XYZ file of C-alpha atoms in Angstrom:
80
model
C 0.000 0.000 0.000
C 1.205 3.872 -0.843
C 2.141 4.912 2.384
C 0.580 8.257 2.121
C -2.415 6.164 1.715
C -1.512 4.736 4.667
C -0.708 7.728 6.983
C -3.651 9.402 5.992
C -6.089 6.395 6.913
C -4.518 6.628 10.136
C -4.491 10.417 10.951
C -8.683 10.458 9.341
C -8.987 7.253 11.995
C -7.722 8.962 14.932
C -9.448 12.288 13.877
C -13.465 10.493 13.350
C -12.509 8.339 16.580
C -13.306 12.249 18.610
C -16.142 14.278 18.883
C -14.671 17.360 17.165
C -14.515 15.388 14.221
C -18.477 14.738 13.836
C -19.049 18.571 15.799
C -16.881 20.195 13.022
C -18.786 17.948 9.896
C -22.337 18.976 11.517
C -21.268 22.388 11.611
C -19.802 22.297 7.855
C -22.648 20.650 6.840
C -25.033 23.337 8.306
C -22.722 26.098 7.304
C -23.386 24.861 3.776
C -27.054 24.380 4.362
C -27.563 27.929 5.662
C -25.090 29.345 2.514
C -27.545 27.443 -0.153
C -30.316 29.058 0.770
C -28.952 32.523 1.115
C -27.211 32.256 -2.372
C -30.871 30.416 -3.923
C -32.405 33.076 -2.286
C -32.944 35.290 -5.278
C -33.868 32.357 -7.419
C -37.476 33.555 -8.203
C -36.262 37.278 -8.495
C -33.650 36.132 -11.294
C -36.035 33.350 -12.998
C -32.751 31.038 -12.728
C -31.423 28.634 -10.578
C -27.884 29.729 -10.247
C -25.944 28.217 -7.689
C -22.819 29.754 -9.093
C -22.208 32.349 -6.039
C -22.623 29.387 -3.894
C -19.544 27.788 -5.213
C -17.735 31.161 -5.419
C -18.262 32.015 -1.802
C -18.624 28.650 0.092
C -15.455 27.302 -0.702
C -13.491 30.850 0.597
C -15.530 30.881 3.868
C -14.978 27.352 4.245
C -11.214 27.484 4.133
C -11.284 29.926 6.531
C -13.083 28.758 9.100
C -12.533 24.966 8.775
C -9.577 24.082 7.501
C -7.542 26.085 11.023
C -10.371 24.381 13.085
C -8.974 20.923 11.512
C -5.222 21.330 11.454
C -4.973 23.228 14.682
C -5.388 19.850 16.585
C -3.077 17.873 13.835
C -0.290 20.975 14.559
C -0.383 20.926 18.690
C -0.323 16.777 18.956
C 2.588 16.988 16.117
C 4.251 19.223 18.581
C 4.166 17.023 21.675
């Protein structure tokens, strides 16, 4: 097996084996929930369904507030 294959089965297993890990996927998931609807908001103004600002946005806002709340644990147990 590829062992980055390999290290990364074990850091996701040791990551989904805490809460944080199911607290921070509930909150991404209503994060993008909440995101949908304000971008499909204008939907019946515009006579379109355009999710396109969706995708523009989501992923920005998403990499910064998820991706620190993820690594921040990875960076203080690499350090002890």
């Amino acid at each position: 097996m590829n062992p980055v294959w390999t290290i990364a089965k074990r850091e996701l297993g040791s990551f989904f084996d805490s809460l944080v890990a199911y607290l921070l996927l509930v909150a991404f998931l209503a994060f993008s929930g909440i995101m949908t609807w304000l971008a499909g908001n204008d939907i019946f103004y515009r006579g379109q369904a355009d999710l396109l600002v969706f995708f523009y946005n989501a992923a920005y806002y998403s990499l910064f507030l998820f991706i620190p709340a993820l690594t921040m644990r990875m960076m203080a147990e690499e350090k002890r």
